[in-house]
PDB file of C-alpha atoms in Angstrom:
ATOM      1  CA  MET N 453      -3.048  46.334 -17.969  1.00  0.00           C
ATOM      2  CA  VAL N 454      -1.211  49.639 -18.262  1.00  0.00           C
ATOM      3  CA  SER N 455      -3.159  53.001 -17.900  1.00  0.00           C
ATOM      4  CA  ARG N 456      -1.920  56.630 -18.082  1.00  0.00           C
ATOM      5  CA  VAL N 457      -1.986  58.288 -14.835  1.00  0.00           C
ATOM      6  CA  ARG N 458      -1.781  62.070 -14.166  1.00  0.00           C
ATOM      7  CA  ARG N 459       0.493  62.996 -11.570  1.00  0.00           C
ATOM      8  CA  PHE N 460       0.633  66.456  -9.968  1.00  0.00           C
ATOM      9  CA  PHE N 461       3.294  68.286  -7.930  1.00  0.00           C
ATOM     10  CA  LEU N 462       2.252  71.013  -5.750  1.00  0.00           C
ATOM     11  CA  GLU N 463       3.897  73.695  -3.528  1.00  0.00           C
ATOM     12  CA  ILE N 464       3.038  76.507  -0.972  1.00  0.00           C
ATOM     13  CA  LYS N 465       5.713  79.097  -0.574  1.00  0.00           C
ATOM     14  CA  ASP N 466       3.840  81.266   2.020  1.00  0.00           C
ATOM     15  CA  LEU N 467       3.118  79.276   5.085  1.00  0.00           C
ATOM     16  CA  SER N 468       2.490  82.328   7.405  1.00  0.00           C
ATOM     17  CA  ASN N 469      -0.979  82.728   6.845  1.00  0.00           C
ATOM     18  CA  THR N 470      -3.197  81.808   9.982  1.00  0.00           C
ATOM     19  CA  ILE N 471      -5.180  78.769   9.518  1.00  0.00           C
ATOM     20  CA  SER N 472      -8.462  77.915  11.202  1.00  0.00           C
ATOM     21  CA  LEU N 473      -8.060  74.098  11.799  1.00  0.00           C
ATOM     22  CA  ASN N 474     -11.679  73.552  13.109  1.00  0.00           C
ATOM     23  CA  ILE N 475     -11.096  70.309  14.706  1.00  0.00           C
ATOM     24  CA  PRO N 476     -14.689  69.050  15.765  1.00  0.00           C
ATOM     25  CA  LYS N 477     -15.298  68.057  19.412  1.00  0.00           C
ATOM     26  CA  ASN N 478     -14.106  64.544  20.317  1.00  0.00           C
ATOM     27  CA  TYR N 479     -11.269  64.660  17.929  1.00  0.00           C
ATOM     28  CA  LYS N 480      -7.722  65.615  18.071  1.00  0.00           C
ATOM     29  CA  ILE N 481      -4.659  65.390  15.996  1.00  0.00           C
ATOM     30  CA  ILE N 482      -1.339  64.177  17.798  1.00  0.00           C
ATOM     31  CA  LEU N 483       2.239  63.859  16.960  1.00  0.00           C
ATOM     32  CA  ASP N 484       3.379  60.038  17.176  1.00  0.00           C
ATOM     33  CA  ASP N 485       6.312  60.799  19.153  1.00  0.00           C
ATOM     34  CA  LYS N 486       7.063  57.196  19.708  1.00  0.00           C
ATOM     35  CA  LYS N 487       7.891  56.769  16.091  1.00  0.00           C
ATOM     36  CA  ASP N 488       5.891  53.633  15.976  1.00  0.00           C
ATOM     37  CA  PHE N 489       6.361  51.966  12.384  1.00  0.00           C
ATOM     38  CA  GLN N 490       3.097  49.819  12.804  1.00  0.00           C
ATOM     39  CA  LEU N 491       0.976  53.212  12.858  1.00  0.00           C
ATOM     40  CA  ASN N 492       2.679  54.300   9.417  1.00  0.00           C
ATOM     41  CA  LYS N 493       2.348  50.655   8.074  1.00  0.00           C
ATOM     42  CA  PHE N 494      -1.444  50.284   9.110  1.00  0.00           C
ATOM     43  CA  PHE N 495      -2.152  53.640   7.478  1.00  0.00           C
ATOM     44  CA  TYR N 496      -0.371  53.069   4.581  1.00  0.00           C
ATOM     45  CA  LYS N 497      -1.907  49.516   3.806  1.00  0.00           C
ATOM     46  CA  GLN N 498      -5.672  50.588   4.975  1.00  0.00           C
ATOM     47  CA  ILE N 499      -5.637  53.985   3.016  1.00  0.00           C
ATOM     48  CA  GLY N 500      -3.527  52.704   0.246  1.00  0.00           C
ATOM     49  CA  LEU N 501      -5.803  50.070  -0.798  1.00  0.00           C
ATOM     50  CA  ASP N 502      -8.305  52.381  -2.500  1.00  0.00           C
ATOM     51  CA  HIS N 503      -5.289  54.506  -4.257  1.00  0.00           C
ATOM     52  CA  TYR N 504      -3.298  52.194  -5.261  1.00  0.00           C
ATOM     53  CA  TRP N 505      -0.462  52.970  -2.892  1.00  0.00           C
ATOM     54  CA  ARG N 506       2.164  49.717  -3.207  1.00  0.00           C
ATOM     55  CA  ASP N 507       5.636  50.982  -3.121  1.00  0.00           C
ATOM     56  CA  ARG N 508       5.880  50.074   0.230  1.00  0.00           C
ATOM     57  CA  LEU N 509       4.042  47.065   0.510  1.00  0.00           C
ATOM     58  CA  LEU N 510       7.146  44.917   0.178  1.00  0.00           C
ATOM     59  CA  TRP N 511       9.178  46.680   2.928  1.00  0.00           C
ATOM     60  CA  SER N 512      10.270  44.450   5.708  1.00  0.00           C
ATOM     61  CA  ASN N 513       9.685  45.579   9.217  1.00  0.00           C
ATOM     62  CA  LYS N 514      13.329  46.834   9.291  1.00  0.00           C
ATOM     63  CA  GLU N 515      12.604  49.062   6.265  1.00  0.00           C
ATOM     64  CA  TRP N 516       9.604  50.287   8.338  1.00  0.00           C
ATOM     65  CA  ILE N 517      11.520  51.265  11.203  1.00  0.00           C
ATOM     66  CA  LYS N 518      14.259  52.966   9.450  1.00  0.00           C
ATOM     67  CA  TYR N 519      11.638  54.984   7.532  1.00  0.00           C
ATOM     68  CA  ALA N 520       9.564  55.838  10.677  1.00  0.00           C
ATOM     69  CA  THR N 521      12.435  56.635  12.882  1.00  0.00           C
ATOM     70  CA  ASN N 522      14.016  59.289  10.567  1.00  0.00           C
ATOM     71  CA  LYS N 523      14.526  62.191  12.608  1.00  0.00           C
ATOM     72  CA  ASN N 524      13.316  64.556  10.071  1.00  0.00           C
ATOM     73  CA  LEU N 525       9.950  62.405   9.577  1.00  0.00           C
ATOM     74  CA  GLU N 526       6.745  63.320  11.537  1.00  0.00           C
ATOM     75  CA  THR N 527       3.729  61.356  11.515  1.00  0.00           C
ATOM     76  CA  HIS N 528       0.642  63.172  12.953  1.00  0.00           C
ATOM     77  CA  VAL N 529      -2.492  60.938  13.531  1.00  0.00           C
ATOM     78  CA  LEU N 530      -6.175  62.180  13.697  1.00  0.00           C
ATOM     79  CA  LYS N 531      -8.112  60.339  16.339  1.00  0.00           C
ATOM     80  CA  LYS N 532     -11.802  60.510  17.492  1.00  0.00           C
ATOM     81  CA  GLY N 533     -11.127  59.429  21.336  1.00  0.00           C
ATOM     82  CA  GLU N 534      -8.978  56.234  20.786  1.00  0.00           C
ATOM     83  CA  ASP N 535     -10.167  55.368  17.542  1.00  0.00           C
ATOM     84  CA  LEU N 536      -7.598  56.048  14.253  1.00  0.00           C
ATOM     85  CA  VAL N 537      -9.360  58.299  11.858  1.00  0.00           C
ATOM     86  CA  GLY N 538      -6.381  59.447   9.451  1.00  0.00           C
ATOM     87  CA  TYR N 539      -2.756  60.650   9.278  1.00  0.00           C
ATOM     88  CA  TYR N 540      -0.193  62.299   7.333  1.00  0.00           C
ATOM     89  CA  GLU N 541       3.573  62.275   7.105  1.00  0.00           C
ATOM     90  CA  GLN N 542       6.032  65.036   6.336  1.00  0.00           C
ATOM     91  CA  GLU N 543       9.707  65.374   6.108  1.00  0.00           C
ATOM     92  CA  TYR N 544      11.702  68.171   6.748  1.00  0.00           C
ATOM     93  CA  HIS N 545      14.616  68.410   4.144  1.00  0.00           C
ATOM     94  CA  PRO N 546      17.253  70.555   5.939  1.00  0.00           C
ATOM     95  CA  ASP N 547      19.536  71.067   3.020  1.00  0.00           C
ATOM     96  CA  SER N 548      16.650  72.547   0.846  1.00  0.00           C
ATOM     97  CA  ASN N 549      14.773  73.919   3.813  1.00  0.00           C
ATOM     98  CA  GLU N 550      11.536  72.498   2.683  1.00  0.00           C
ATOM     99  CA  VAL N 551       8.901  70.195   3.920  1.00  0.00           C
ATOM    100  CA  GLU N 552       7.418  67.285   1.941  1.00  0.00           C
ATOM    101  CA  LEU N 553       4.138  66.138   2.762  1.00  0.00           C
ATOM    102  CA  ILE N 554       4.928  62.477   1.934  1.00  0.00           C
ATOM    103  CA  ASN N 555       1.532  60.851   2.419  1.00  0.00           C
ATOM    104  CA  MET N 556      -1.834  61.841   3.785  1.00  0.00           C
ATOM    105  CA  GLY N 557      -5.207  60.174   4.174  1.00  0.00           C
ATOM    106  CA  VAL N 558      -8.439  59.279   5.966  1.00  0.00           C
ATOM    107  CA  LEU N 559      -9.722  55.831   6.767  1.00  0.00           C
ATOM    108  CA  LYS N 560     -12.329  54.739   4.537  1.00  0.00           C
ATOM    109  CA  GLU N 561     -15.325  54.993   7.224  1.00  0.00           C
ATOM    110  CA  PHE N 562     -14.313  58.755   7.794  1.00  0.00           C
ATOM    111  CA  ARG N 563     -14.153  60.050   4.312  1.00  0.00           C
ATOM    112  CA  GLY N 564     -16.644  62.598   3.120  1.00  0.00           C
ATOM    113  CA  LEU N 565     -16.349  64.544   6.688  1.00  0.00           C
ATOM    114  CA  LYS N 566     -14.033  67.080   5.479  1.00  0.00           C
ATOM    115  CA  PHE N 567     -11.060  65.760   7.477  1.00  0.00           C
ATOM    116  CA  GLY N 568      -8.705  65.617   4.341  1.00  0.00           C
ATOM    117  CA  SER N 569      -8.689  69.450   4.498  1.00  0.00           C
ATOM    118  CA  ILE N 570      -8.234  69.567   8.309  1.00  0.00           C
ATOM    119  CA  LEU N 571      -5.373  67.398   8.119  1.00  0.00           C
ATOM    120  CA  VAL N 572      -3.747  69.686   5.075  1.00  0.00           C
ATOM    121  CA  ASN N 573      -4.485  72.431   7.224  1.00  0.00           C
ATOM    122  CA  HIS N 574      -2.526  70.976  10.432  1.00  0.00           C
ATOM    123  CA  ALA N 575       0.140  69.922   8.207  1.00  0.00           C
ATOM    124  CA  ILE N 576       0.854  73.387   6.864  1.00  0.00           C
ATOM    125  CA  ALA N 577       0.659  74.918  10.335  1.00  0.00           C
ATOM    126  CA  SER N 578       3.098  72.050  11.558  1.00  0.00           C
ATOM    127  CA  ALA N 579       5.326  72.764   8.648  1.00  0.00           C
ATOM    128  CA  SER N 580       5.393  76.588   9.368  1.00  0.00           C
ATOM    129  CA  ARG N 581       7.151  75.866  12.561  1.00  0.00           C
ATOM    130  CA  LYS N 582      10.270  75.265  10.646  1.00  0.00           C
ATOM    131  CA  ASN N 583       9.948  78.260   8.815  1.00  0.00           C
ATOM    132  CA  PRO N 584      10.794  76.336   5.275  1.00  0.00           C
ATOM    133  CA  GLU N 585      11.427  77.944   1.916  1.00  0.00           C
ATOM    134  CA  ARG N 586       8.296  75.755   0.775  1.00  0.00           C
ATOM    135  CA  MET N 587       6.238  73.053   1.513  1.00  0.00           C
ATOM    136  CA  TRP N 588       5.603  70.478  -1.462  1.00  0.00           C
ATOM    137  CA  VAL N 589       3.411  67.542  -2.071  1.00  0.00           C
ATOM    138  CA  HIS N 590       2.551  65.355  -5.056  1.00  0.00           C
ATOM    139  CA  THR N 591      -0.686  63.537  -5.888  1.00  0.00           C
ATOM    140  CA  CYS N 592      -2.231  61.744  -9.026  1.00  0.00           C
ATOM    141  CA  SER N 593      -5.424  60.880 -10.564  1.00  0.00           C
ATOM    142  CA  LEU N 594      -5.644  57.635  -8.459  1.00  0.00           C
ATOM    143  CA  ASP N 595      -5.900  59.388  -5.201  1.00  0.00           C
ATOM    144  CA  HIS N 596      -9.135  60.441  -3.676  1.00  0.00           C
ATOM    145  CA  LYS N 597     -11.311  62.261  -6.184  1.00  0.00           C
ATOM    146  CA  HIS N 598     -10.982  65.667  -3.909  1.00  0.00           C
ATOM    147  CA  ALA N 599      -7.462  65.211  -3.269  1.00  0.00           C
ATOM    148  CA  LEU N 600      -5.985  67.897  -5.860  1.00  0.00           C
ATOM    149  CA  GLN N 601      -8.861  70.084  -5.145  1.00  0.00           C
ATOM    150  CA  ASN N 602      -8.255  69.950  -1.407  1.00  0.00           C
ATOM    151  CA  TYR N 603      -4.468  70.693  -1.917  1.00  0.00           C
ATOM    152  CA  LYS N 604      -5.454  73.686  -4.235  1.00  0.00           C
ATOM    153  CA  SER N 605      -8.029  75.326  -1.950  1.00  0.00           C
ATOM    154  CA  ASN N 606      -5.581  75.303   0.871  1.00  0.00           C
ATOM    155  CA  GLY N 607      -3.088  77.442  -0.809  1.00  0.00           C
ATOM    156  CA  PHE N 608      -0.782  74.949  -2.746  1.00  0.00           C
ATOM    157  CA  LYS N 609      -0.260  75.788  -6.579  1.00  0.00           C
ATOM    158  CA  ILE N 610       0.708  73.133  -9.165  1.00  0.00           C
ATOM    159  CA  PHE N 611       4.302  73.603 -10.325  1.00  0.00           C
ATOM    160  CA  LYS N 612       4.708  70.439 -12.439  1.00  0.00           C
ATOM    161  CA  GLU N 613       2.361  68.069 -14.126  1.00  0.00           C
ATOM    162  CA  GLU N 614       3.086  64.780 -15.881  1.00  0.00           C
ATOM    163  CA  GLU N 615       1.616  61.669 -17.218  1.00  0.00           C
ATOM    164  CA  ILE N 616       3.068  58.182 -16.324  1.00  0.00           C
ATOM    165  CA  ASP N 617       2.450  54.662 -17.430  1.00  0.00           C
ATOM    166  CA  PHE N 618       0.414  52.643 -14.502  1.00  0.00           C
ATOM    167  CA  VAL N 619       0.583  48.841 -14.388  1.00  0.00           C
ATOM    168  CA  ALA N 620      -2.360  47.596 -12.601  1.00  0.00           C
TER     169      ALA N 620
END
């Protein structure tokens, strides 16, 4: 079955605004400095189940390792104690001096608790350390119903929209 999907490309150019993260007590966001590809793979599969993420489902472990160990990729993990809650991946592109927010999401049992907004704000704060020209992300109508509004309410502006065919 083919359906039409709306895809939105968003950017933020002024990353200098101080952002209050408001991370609840007993929660923390950590950088995965071990570059554990299993973490990226786990989140991609679990969060992606509900949003038709499937590009990487066929990747071998070797492809996952290559992706996760990219020196310009950062994976940040939201945890409650030792329990995984959500994550985001962002890649710094030195040639264009920009940061791409590649994937972001919250595990199903933690959705609806405003963690998506916390992760977006943390990603912006983290990206600002590199002093990029811009940070950008794309989302689509298959993502969480609040994804687009979350990006927009945290300072991202749409710079491109398109409709694409999606084969379910």
